[in-house]
Short mmCIF file of C-alpha atoms and ligand atoms in Angstrom, two decimals:
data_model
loop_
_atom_site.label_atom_id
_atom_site.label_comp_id
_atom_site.label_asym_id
_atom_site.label_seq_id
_atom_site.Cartn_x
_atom_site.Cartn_y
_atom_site.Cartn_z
CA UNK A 1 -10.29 6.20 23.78
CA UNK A 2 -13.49 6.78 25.97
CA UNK A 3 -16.78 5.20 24.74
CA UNK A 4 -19.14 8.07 24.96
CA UNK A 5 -16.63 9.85 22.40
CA UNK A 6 -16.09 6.59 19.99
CA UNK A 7 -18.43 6.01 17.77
CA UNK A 8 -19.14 2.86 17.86
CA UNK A 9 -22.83 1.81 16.54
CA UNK A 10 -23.22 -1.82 17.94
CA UNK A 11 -26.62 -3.54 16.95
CA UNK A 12 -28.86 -5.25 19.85
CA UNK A 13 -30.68 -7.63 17.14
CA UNK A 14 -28.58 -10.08 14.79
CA UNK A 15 -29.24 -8.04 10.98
CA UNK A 16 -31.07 -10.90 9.20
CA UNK A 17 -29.01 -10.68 5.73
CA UNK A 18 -26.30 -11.98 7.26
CA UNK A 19 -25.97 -15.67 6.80
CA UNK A 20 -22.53 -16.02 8.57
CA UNK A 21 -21.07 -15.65 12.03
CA UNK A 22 -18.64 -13.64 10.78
CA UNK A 23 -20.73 -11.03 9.22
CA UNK A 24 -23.43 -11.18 11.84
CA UNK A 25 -20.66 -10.18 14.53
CA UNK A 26 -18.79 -7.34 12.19
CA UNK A 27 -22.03 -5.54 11.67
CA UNK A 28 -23.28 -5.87 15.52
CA UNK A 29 -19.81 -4.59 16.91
CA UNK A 30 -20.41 -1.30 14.42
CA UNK A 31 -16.73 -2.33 12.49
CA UNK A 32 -18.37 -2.15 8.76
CA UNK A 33 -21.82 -0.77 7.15
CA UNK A 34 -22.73 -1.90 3.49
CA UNK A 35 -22.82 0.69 0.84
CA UNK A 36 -24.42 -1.21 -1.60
CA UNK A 37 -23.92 -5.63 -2.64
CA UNK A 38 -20.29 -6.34 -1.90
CA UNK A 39 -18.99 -2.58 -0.81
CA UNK A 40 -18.50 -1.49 2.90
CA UNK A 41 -17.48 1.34 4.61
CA UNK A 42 -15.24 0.39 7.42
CA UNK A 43 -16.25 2.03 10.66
CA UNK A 44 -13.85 2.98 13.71
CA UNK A 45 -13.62 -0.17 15.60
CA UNK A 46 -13.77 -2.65 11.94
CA UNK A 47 -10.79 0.09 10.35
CA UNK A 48 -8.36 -0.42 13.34
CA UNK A 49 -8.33 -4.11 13.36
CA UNK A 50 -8.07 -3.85 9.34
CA UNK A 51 -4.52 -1.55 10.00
CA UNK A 52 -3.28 -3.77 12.37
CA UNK A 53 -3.62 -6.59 9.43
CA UNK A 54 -2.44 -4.29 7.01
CA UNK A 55 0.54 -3.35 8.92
CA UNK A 56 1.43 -7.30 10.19
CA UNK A 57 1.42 -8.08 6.15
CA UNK A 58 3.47 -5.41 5.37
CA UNK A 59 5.92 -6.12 8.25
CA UNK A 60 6.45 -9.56 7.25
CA UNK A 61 6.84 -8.42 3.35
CA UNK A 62 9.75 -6.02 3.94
CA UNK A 63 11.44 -8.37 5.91
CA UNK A 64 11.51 -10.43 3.06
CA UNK A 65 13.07 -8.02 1.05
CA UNK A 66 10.01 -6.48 -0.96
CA UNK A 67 9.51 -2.97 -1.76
CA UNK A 68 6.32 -1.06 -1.36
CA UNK A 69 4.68 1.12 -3.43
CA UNK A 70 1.18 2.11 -4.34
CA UNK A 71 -0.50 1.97 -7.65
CA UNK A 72 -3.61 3.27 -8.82
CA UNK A 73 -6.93 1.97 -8.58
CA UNK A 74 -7.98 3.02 -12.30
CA UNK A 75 -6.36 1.07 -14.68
CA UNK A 76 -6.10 2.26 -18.57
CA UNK A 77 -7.67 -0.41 -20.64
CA UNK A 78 -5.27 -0.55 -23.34
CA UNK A 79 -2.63 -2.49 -21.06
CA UNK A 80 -4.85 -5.11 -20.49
CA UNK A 81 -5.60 -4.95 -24.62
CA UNK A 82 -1.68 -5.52 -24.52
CA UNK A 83 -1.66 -8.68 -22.11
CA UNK A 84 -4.63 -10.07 -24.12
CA UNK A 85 -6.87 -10.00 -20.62
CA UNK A 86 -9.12 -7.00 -21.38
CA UNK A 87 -12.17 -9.29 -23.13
CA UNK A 88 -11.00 -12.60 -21.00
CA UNK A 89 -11.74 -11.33 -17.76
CA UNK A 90 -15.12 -10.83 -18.84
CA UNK A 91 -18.27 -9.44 -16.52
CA UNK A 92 -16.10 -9.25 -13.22
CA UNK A 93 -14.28 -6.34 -14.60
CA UNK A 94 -15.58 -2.92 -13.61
CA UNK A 95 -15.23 -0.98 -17.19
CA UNK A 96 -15.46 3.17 -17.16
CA UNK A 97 -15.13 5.62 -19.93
CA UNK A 98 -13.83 8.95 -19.05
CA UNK A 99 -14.32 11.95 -20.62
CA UNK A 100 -12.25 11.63 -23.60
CA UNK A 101 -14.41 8.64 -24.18
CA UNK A 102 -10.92 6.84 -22.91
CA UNK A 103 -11.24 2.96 -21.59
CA UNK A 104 -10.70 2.67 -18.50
CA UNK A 105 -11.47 0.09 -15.93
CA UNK A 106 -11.34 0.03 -12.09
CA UNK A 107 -8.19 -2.74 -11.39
CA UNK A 108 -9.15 -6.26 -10.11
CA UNK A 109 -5.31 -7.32 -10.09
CA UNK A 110 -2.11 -5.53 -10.94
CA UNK A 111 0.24 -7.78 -13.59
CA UNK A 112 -0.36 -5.17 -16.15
CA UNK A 113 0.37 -2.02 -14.45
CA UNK A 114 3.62 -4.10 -12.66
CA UNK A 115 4.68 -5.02 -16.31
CA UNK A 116 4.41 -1.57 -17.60
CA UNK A 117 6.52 0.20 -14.89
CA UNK A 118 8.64 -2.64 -14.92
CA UNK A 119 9.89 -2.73 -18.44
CA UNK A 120 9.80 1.33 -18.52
CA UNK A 121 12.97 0.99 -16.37
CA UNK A 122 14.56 -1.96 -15.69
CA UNK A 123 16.79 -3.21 -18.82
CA UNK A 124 19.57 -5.74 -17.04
CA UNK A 125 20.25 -9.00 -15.08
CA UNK A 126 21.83 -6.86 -12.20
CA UNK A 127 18.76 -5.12 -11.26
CA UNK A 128 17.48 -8.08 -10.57
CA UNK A 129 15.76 -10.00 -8.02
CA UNK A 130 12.75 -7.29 -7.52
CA UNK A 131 9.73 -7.80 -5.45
CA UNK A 132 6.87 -4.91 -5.81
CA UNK A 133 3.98 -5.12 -3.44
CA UNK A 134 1.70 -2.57 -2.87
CA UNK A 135 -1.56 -2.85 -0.23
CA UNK A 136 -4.43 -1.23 -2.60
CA UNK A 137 -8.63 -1.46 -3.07
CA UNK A 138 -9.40 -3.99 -5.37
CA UNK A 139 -13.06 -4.28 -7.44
CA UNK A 140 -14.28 -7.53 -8.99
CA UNK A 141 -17.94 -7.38 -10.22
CA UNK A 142 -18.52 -10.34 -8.02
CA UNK A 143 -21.70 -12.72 -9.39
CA UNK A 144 -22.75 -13.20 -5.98
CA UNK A 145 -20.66 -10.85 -3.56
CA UNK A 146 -21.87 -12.53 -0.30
CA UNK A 147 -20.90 -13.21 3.20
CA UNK A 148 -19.87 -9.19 4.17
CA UNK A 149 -16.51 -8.36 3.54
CA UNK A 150 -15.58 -12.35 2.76
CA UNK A 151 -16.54 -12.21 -0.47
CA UNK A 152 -16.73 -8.44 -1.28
CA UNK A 153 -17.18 -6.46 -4.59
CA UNK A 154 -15.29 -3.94 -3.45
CA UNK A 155 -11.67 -5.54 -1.04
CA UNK A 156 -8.29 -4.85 0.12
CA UNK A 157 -5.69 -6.73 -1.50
CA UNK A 158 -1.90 -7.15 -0.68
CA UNK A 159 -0.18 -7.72 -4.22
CA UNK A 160 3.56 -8.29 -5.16
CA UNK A 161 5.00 -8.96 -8.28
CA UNK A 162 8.03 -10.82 -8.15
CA UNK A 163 10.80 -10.14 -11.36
CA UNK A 164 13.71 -12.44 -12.18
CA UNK A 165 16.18 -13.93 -14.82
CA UNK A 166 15.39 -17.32 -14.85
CA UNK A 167 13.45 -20.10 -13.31
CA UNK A 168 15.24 -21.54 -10.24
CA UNK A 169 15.35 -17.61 -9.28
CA UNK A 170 11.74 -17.11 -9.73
CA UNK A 171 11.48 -20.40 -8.00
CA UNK A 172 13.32 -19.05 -5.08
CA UNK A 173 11.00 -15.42 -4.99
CA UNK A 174 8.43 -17.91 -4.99
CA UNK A 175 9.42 -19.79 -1.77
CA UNK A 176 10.40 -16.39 -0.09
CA UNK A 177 6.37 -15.39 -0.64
CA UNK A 178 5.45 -18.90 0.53
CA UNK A 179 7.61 -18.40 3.76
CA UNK A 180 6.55 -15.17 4.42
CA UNK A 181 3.19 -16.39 4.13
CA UNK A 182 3.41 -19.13 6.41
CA UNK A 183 4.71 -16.01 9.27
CA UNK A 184 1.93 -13.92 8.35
CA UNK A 185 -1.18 -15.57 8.98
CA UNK A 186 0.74 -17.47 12.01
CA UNK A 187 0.91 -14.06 13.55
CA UNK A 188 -2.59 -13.22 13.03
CA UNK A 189 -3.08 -16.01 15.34
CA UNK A 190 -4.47 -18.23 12.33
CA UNK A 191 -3.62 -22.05 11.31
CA UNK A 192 -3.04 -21.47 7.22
CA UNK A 193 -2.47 -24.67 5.38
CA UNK A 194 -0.94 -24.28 1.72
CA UNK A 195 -2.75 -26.10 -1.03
CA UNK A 196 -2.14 -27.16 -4.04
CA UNK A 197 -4.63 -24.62 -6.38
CA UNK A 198 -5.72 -23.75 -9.61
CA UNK A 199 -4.40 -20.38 -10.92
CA UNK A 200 -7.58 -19.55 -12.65
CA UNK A 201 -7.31 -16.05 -15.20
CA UNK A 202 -4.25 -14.96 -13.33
CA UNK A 203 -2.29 -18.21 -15.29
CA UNK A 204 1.07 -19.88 -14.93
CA UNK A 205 1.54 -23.33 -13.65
CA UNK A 206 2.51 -23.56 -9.67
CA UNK A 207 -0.12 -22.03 -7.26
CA UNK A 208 -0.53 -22.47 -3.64
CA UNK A 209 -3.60 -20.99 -2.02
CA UNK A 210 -3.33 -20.80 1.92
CA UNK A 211 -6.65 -21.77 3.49
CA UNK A 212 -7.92 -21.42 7.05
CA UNK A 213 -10.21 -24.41 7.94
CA UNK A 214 -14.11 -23.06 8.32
CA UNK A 215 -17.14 -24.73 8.02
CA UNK A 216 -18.15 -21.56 6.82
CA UNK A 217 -15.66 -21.51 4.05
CA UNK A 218 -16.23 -20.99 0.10
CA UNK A 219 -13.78 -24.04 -0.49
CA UNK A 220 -13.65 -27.34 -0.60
CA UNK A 221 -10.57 -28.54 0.53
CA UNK A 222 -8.77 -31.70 1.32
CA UNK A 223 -5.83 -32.34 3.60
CA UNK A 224 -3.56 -34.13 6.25
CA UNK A 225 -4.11 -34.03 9.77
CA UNK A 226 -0.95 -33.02 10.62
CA UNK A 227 -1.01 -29.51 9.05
CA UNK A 228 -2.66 -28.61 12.45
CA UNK A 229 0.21 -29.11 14.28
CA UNK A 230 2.76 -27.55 11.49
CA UNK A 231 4.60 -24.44 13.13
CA UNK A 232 5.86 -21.41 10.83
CA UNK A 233 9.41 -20.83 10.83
CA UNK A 234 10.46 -17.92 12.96
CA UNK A 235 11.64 -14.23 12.63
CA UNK A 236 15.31 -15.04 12.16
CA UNK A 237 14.64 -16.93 8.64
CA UNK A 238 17.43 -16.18 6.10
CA UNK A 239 15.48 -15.22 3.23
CA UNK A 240 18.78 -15.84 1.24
CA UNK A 241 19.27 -18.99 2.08
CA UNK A 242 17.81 -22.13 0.72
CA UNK A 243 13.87 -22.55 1.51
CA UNK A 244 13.65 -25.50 -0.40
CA UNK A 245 13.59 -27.61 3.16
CA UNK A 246 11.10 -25.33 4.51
CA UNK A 247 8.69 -25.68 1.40
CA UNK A 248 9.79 -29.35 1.49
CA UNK A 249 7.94 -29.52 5.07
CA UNK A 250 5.35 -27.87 4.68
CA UNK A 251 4.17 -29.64 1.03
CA UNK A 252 4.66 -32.66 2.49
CA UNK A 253 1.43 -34.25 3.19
CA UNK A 254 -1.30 -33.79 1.44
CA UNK A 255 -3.54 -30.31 0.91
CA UNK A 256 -5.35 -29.80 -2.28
CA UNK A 257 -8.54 -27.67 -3.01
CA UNK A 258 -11.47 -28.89 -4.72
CA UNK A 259 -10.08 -28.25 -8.45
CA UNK A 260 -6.76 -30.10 -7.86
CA UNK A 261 -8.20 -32.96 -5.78
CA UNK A 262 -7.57 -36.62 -6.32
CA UNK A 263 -9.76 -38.86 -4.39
CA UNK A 264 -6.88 -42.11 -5.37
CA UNK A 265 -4.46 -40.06 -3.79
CA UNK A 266 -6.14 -38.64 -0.54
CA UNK A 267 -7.03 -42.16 -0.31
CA UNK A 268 -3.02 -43.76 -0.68
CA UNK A 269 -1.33 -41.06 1.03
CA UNK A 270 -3.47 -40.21 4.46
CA UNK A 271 -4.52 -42.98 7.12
CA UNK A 272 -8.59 -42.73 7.12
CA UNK A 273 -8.23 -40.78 10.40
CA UNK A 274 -5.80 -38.16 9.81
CA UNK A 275 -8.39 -37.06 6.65
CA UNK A 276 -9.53 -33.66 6.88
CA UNK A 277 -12.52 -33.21 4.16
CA UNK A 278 -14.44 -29.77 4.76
CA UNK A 279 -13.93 -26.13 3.51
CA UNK A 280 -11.90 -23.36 4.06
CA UNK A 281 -11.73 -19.79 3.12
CA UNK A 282 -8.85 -18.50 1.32
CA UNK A 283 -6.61 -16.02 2.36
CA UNK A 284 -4.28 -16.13 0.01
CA UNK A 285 -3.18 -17.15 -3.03
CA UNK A 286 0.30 -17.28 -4.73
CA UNK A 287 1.28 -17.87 -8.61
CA UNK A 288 3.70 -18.53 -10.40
CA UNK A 289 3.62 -17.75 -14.51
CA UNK A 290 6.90 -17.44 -15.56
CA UNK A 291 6.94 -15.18 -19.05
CA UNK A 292 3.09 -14.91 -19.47
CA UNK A 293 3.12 -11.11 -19.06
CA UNK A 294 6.50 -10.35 -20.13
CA UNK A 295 5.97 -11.62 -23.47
CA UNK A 296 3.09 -10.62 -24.27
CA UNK A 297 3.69 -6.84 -23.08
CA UNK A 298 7.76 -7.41 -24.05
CA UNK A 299 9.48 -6.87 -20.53
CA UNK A 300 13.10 -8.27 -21.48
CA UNK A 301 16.10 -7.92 -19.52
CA UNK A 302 19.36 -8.78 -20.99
CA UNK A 303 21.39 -11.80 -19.39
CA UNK A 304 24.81 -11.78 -18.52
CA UNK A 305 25.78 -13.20 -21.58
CA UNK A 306 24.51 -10.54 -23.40
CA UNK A 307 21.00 -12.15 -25.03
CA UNK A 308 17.54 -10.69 -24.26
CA UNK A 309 15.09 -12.74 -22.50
CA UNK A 310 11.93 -11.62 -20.75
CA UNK A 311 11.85 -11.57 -17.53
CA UNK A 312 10.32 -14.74 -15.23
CA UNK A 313 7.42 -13.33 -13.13
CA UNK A 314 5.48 -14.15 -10.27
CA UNK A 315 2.35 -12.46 -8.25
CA UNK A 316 1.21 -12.87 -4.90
CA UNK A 317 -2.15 -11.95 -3.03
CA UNK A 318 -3.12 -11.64 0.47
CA UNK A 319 -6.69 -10.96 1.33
CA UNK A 320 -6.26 -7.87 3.37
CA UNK A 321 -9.90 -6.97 4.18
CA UNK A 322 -11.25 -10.97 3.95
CA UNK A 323 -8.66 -11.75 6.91
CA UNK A 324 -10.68 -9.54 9.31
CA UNK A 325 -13.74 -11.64 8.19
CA UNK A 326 -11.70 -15.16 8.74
CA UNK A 327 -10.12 -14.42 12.29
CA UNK A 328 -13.49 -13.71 13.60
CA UNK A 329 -14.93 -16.85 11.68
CA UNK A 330 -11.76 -19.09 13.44
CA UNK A 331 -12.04 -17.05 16.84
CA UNK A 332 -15.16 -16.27 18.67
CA UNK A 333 -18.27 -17.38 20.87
CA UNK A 334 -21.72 -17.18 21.34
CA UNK A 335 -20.97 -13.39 22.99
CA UNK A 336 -18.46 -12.23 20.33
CA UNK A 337 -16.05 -11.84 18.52
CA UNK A 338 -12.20 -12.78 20.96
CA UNK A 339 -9.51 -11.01 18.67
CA UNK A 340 -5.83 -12.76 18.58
CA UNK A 341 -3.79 -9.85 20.93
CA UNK A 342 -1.79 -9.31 17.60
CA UNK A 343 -5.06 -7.54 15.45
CA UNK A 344 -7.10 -6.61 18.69
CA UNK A 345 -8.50 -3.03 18.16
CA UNK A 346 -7.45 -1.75 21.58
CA UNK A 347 -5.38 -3.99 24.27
CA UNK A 348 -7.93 -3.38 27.39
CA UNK A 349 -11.82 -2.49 27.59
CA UNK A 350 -11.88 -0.69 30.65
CA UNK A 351 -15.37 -0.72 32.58
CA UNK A 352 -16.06 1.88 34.84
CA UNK A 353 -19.50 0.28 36.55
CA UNK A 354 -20.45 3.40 38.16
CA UNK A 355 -19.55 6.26 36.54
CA UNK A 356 -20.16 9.79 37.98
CA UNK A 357 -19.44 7.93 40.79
CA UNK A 358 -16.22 9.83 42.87
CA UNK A 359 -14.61 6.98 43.59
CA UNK A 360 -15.02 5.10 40.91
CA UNK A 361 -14.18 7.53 38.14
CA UNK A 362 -11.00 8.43 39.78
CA UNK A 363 -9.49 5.14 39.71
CA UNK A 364 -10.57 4.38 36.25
CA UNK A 365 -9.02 7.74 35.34
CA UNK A 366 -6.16 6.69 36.81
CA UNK A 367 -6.02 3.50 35.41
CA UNK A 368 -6.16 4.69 32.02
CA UNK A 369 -3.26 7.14 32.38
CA UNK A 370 -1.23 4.39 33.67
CA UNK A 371 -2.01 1.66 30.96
CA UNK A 372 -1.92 4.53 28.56
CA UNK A 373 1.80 5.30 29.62
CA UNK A 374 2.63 2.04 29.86
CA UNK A 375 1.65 1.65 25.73
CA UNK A 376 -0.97 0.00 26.21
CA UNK A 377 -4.18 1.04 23.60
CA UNK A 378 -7.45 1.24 25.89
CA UNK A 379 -10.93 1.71 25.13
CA UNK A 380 -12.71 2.93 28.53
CA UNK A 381 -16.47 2.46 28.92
CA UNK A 382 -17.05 5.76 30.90
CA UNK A 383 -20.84 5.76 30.20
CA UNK A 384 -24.11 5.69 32.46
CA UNK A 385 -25.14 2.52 31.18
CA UNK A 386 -25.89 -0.53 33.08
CA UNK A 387 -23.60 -3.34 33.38
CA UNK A 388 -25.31 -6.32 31.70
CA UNK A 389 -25.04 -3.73 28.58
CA UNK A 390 -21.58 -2.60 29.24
CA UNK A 391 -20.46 -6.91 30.04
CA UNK A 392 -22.20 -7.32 26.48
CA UNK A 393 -20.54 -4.88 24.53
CA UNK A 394 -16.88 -5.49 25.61
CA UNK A 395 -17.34 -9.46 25.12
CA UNK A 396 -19.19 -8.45 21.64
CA UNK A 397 -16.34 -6.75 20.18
CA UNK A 398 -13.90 -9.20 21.62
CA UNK A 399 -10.69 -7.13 23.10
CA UNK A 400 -8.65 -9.51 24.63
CA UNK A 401 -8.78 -8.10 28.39
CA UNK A 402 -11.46 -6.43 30.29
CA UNK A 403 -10.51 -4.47 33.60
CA UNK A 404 -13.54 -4.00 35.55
CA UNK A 405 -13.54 -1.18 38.26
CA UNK A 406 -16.73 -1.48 40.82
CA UNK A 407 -17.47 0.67 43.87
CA UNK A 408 -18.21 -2.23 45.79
CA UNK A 409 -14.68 -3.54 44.87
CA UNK A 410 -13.03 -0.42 45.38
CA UNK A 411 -14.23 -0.41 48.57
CA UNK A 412 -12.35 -3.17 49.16
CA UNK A 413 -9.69 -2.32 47.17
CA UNK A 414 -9.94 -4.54 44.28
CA UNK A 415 -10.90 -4.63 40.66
CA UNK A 416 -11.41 -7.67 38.35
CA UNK A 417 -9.57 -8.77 35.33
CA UNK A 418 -11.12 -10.50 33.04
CA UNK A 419 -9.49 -12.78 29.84
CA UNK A 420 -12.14 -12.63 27.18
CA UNK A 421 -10.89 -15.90 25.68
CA UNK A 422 -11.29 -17.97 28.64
CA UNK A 423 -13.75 -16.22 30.86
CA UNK A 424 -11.22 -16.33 33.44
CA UNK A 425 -11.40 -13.60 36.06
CA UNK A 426 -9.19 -12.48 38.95
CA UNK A 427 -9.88 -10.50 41.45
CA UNK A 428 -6.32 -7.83 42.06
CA UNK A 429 -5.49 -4.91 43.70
CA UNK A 430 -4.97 -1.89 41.43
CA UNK A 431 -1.81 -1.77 41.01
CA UNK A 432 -1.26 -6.14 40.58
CA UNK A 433 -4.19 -5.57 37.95
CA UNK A 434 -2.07 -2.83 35.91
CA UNK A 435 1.07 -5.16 36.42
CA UNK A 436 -0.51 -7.83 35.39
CA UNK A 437 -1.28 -6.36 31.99
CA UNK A 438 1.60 -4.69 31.15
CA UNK A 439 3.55 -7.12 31.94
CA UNK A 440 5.85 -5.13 34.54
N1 5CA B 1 -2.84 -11.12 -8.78
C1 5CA B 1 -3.07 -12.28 -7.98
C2 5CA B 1 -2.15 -12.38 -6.82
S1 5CA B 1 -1.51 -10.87 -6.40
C3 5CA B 1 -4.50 -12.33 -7.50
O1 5CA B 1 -5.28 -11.45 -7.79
N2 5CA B 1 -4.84 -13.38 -6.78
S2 5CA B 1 -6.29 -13.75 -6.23
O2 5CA B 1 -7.27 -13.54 -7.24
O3 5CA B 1 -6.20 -15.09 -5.74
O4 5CA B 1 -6.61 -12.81 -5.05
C4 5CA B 1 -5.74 -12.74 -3.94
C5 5CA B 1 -6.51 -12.82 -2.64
O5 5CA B 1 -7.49 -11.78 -2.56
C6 5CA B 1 -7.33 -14.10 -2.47
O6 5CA B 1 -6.53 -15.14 -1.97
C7 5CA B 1 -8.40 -13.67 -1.49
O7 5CA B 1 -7.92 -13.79 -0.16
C8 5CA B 1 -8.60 -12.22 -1.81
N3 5CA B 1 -9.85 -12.01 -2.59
C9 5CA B 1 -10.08 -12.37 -3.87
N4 5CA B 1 -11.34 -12.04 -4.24
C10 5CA B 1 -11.90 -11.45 -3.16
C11 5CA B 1 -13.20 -10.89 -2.89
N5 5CA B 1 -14.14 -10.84 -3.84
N6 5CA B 1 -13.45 -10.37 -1.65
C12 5CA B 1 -12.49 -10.39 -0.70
N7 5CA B 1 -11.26 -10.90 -0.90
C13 5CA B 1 -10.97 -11.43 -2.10
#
């Protein structure tokens, strides 16, 4: 992608509603522009990045087993009438009336919709395990939407809805989530601790939230040291097998949000030192409520030996559009935003210093068909600009590498690289430079 065709509307001056790094940085790189409180359109450069998070989420839930599918953003009221949740859920639910004077409402979670298609088909014990997930717009009539996309009115959820016989097989779709979990946010480069939660109007009794550490967080949260230095398992997990060990690990030490703190406890269990008392932002959240739903709307499966029961669910959320907001919160500087390589919105920002400049623009060409072949995703700042302005933009929005092309380097036959994260920069010939980021 050149510059002068992306449209990218960075800001010179921080926007003074925005109280948090995060928020100041999304809205000076041009990624998002608010609609109105809590609701964002998501510009070029902001709609990549949320893709590539999209996309790691969903990788990570079909290798767990879970199917996809995508349900609709307007919800009929009468299902939530059904599940008893259509007056509980109070102001936060967007309500509509369509023409036929029908209720309607715009969906701020999915257990009723799940339910419905789930008991519309599924009768038996052998259907079962089935984990539904879809990645869908979410509204919640927030009281105070604040902090950009963090806390929006308007977000991106990833939702699945787990469906078993019993318990110990709900328990085990509920450590598959938790695993899957732990890979997830591991590969967007972020340190997730699970935490003991409340499950709030979505019910049950056993909730994790996973929370990065922020001072900038919503949260208060409690834990152990040592989460910092937990490591997800890796790619070859056997979802099949027992997790239990895994889950064992990882609930080990103590992690609690606000709501299910004990002071006693922290106290007891963690030497003063290894404390961790601050706040985090969640990420995501994971429940498990057993028959809530199935009873009330009358999803029963029959057993093996023949009696109907109804069926033991569980729902899990990721924070699809809030995760762009937390990377940048747990990864940048005063210049920018630095993006984890695994959510970067291009690979390389290539700077041609000179352009119109013979030279110059013929090895930048050039190195943008090569990095190009090689699969690499480049954004090329081909514009007249100067270069305090073009330094500024590429370590604003953050992509991981800068390749810098100069005429008085060319002359000598070199062009710098530049690692946003450290600052580090190396001066190469052309073709070490293009090696050296593709890796050949
Ligand atoms: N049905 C369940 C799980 S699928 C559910 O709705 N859970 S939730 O309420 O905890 O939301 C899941 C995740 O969505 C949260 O962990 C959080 O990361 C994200 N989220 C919730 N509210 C907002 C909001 N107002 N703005 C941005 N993200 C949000």
């Amino acid at each position: 992608m050149r510059m002068s065709q992306f449209f990218l509307p960075v800001l010179k001056d921080t926007p003074a509603e925005a109280q948090i790094v995060s928020h100041r940085l999304m809205l000076r790189a041009g990624m998002i522009r608010q609609s109105s409180a809590g609701i964002y359109s998501w510009l070029p450069l902001g709609f990549r990045v949320l893709k590539k998070i999209e996309q790691i989420v969903r990788e990570e839930q079909d290798a767990t087993g879970a199917q996809e599918l995508l349900m609709p953003t307007i919800q009929p009221a009468d299902l939530w009438r059904e599940s008893g949740r259509y007056d509980d859920y109070g102001l936060e639910m967007l309500r509509i009336t369509d023409r036929h004077e029908r209720d309607m409402l715009f969906g701020p979670t999915n257990e009723e919709v799940i339910t419905d298609i789930f008991r519309g088909s599924i009768r038996s014990y052998r259907q079962l395990p089935l984990n539904l997930y879809h990645i869908q717009w979410k509204f919640r009539d927030e009281v105070r939407p604040r902090f950009g996309i963090m806390r929006g009115r308007e977000f991106l959820m990833k939702d699945n809805y787990s469906f078993d016989l019993d318990t110990e097989a709900a328990r085990h779709s509920y450590n598959k989530m938790f695993v899957a979990y732990l890979r997830t946010f591991e590969r967007l480069g972020l340190k997730a601790i699970p935490m003991l939660a409340d499950t709030g109007p979505i019910g049950g009794d056993m909730s994790h939230e996973f929370i990065i550490l922020a001072d900038t967080g919503e949260s208060e949260v409690y834990c152990h040291a040592d989460y910092l230095d937990f490591t997800a398992p890796d790619a070859g997990v056997d979802y099949e097998s027992d997790l239990s060990p895994i889950i064992a690990h990882w609930t080990s030490r103590y992690a609690a949000t606000d709501e299910k703190h004990d002071a006693v406890q922290f106290e007891n269990e963690v030497p003063e030192e290894r404390r961790i008392a601050t706040r985090g932002i969640e990420v995501g959240h994971i429940f498990n409520f057993g028959s809530k739903y199935s009873k009330a709307m009358g999803a029963n499966v029959m057993g093996a030996d023949g009696t109907e029961v109804p069926v033991e669910m569980g729902s899990y959320g990721i924070g699809v559009s809030r995760l762009v907001g937390a990377i940048i919160e747990a990864s940048h500087d005063d210049d920018g935003i630095i993006w984890p390589d695994s959510v970067a919105p291009f690979d390389v920002g290539l700077i041609n210093l000179k352009a119109g400049d013979e030279a110059c623009d013929s090895a930048v060409n050039d190195i943008y068909a090569k990095l190009g072949e090689a699969g690499l995703d480049v954004l090329l700042d081909d514009s007249d600009g100067r270069a305090g302005g073009k330094f500024a933009t590429m370590d604003l929005i953050g992509l991981p590498w800068q390749l810098i092309v100069g005429p008085r380097g060319l002359k000598s036959g070199v062009v710098e690289v530049k690692e946003r994260r450290t600052g580090e920069r190396q001066e190469l010939s052309i073709e070490a430079a293009i090696a050296s980021l593709t890796g050949s």
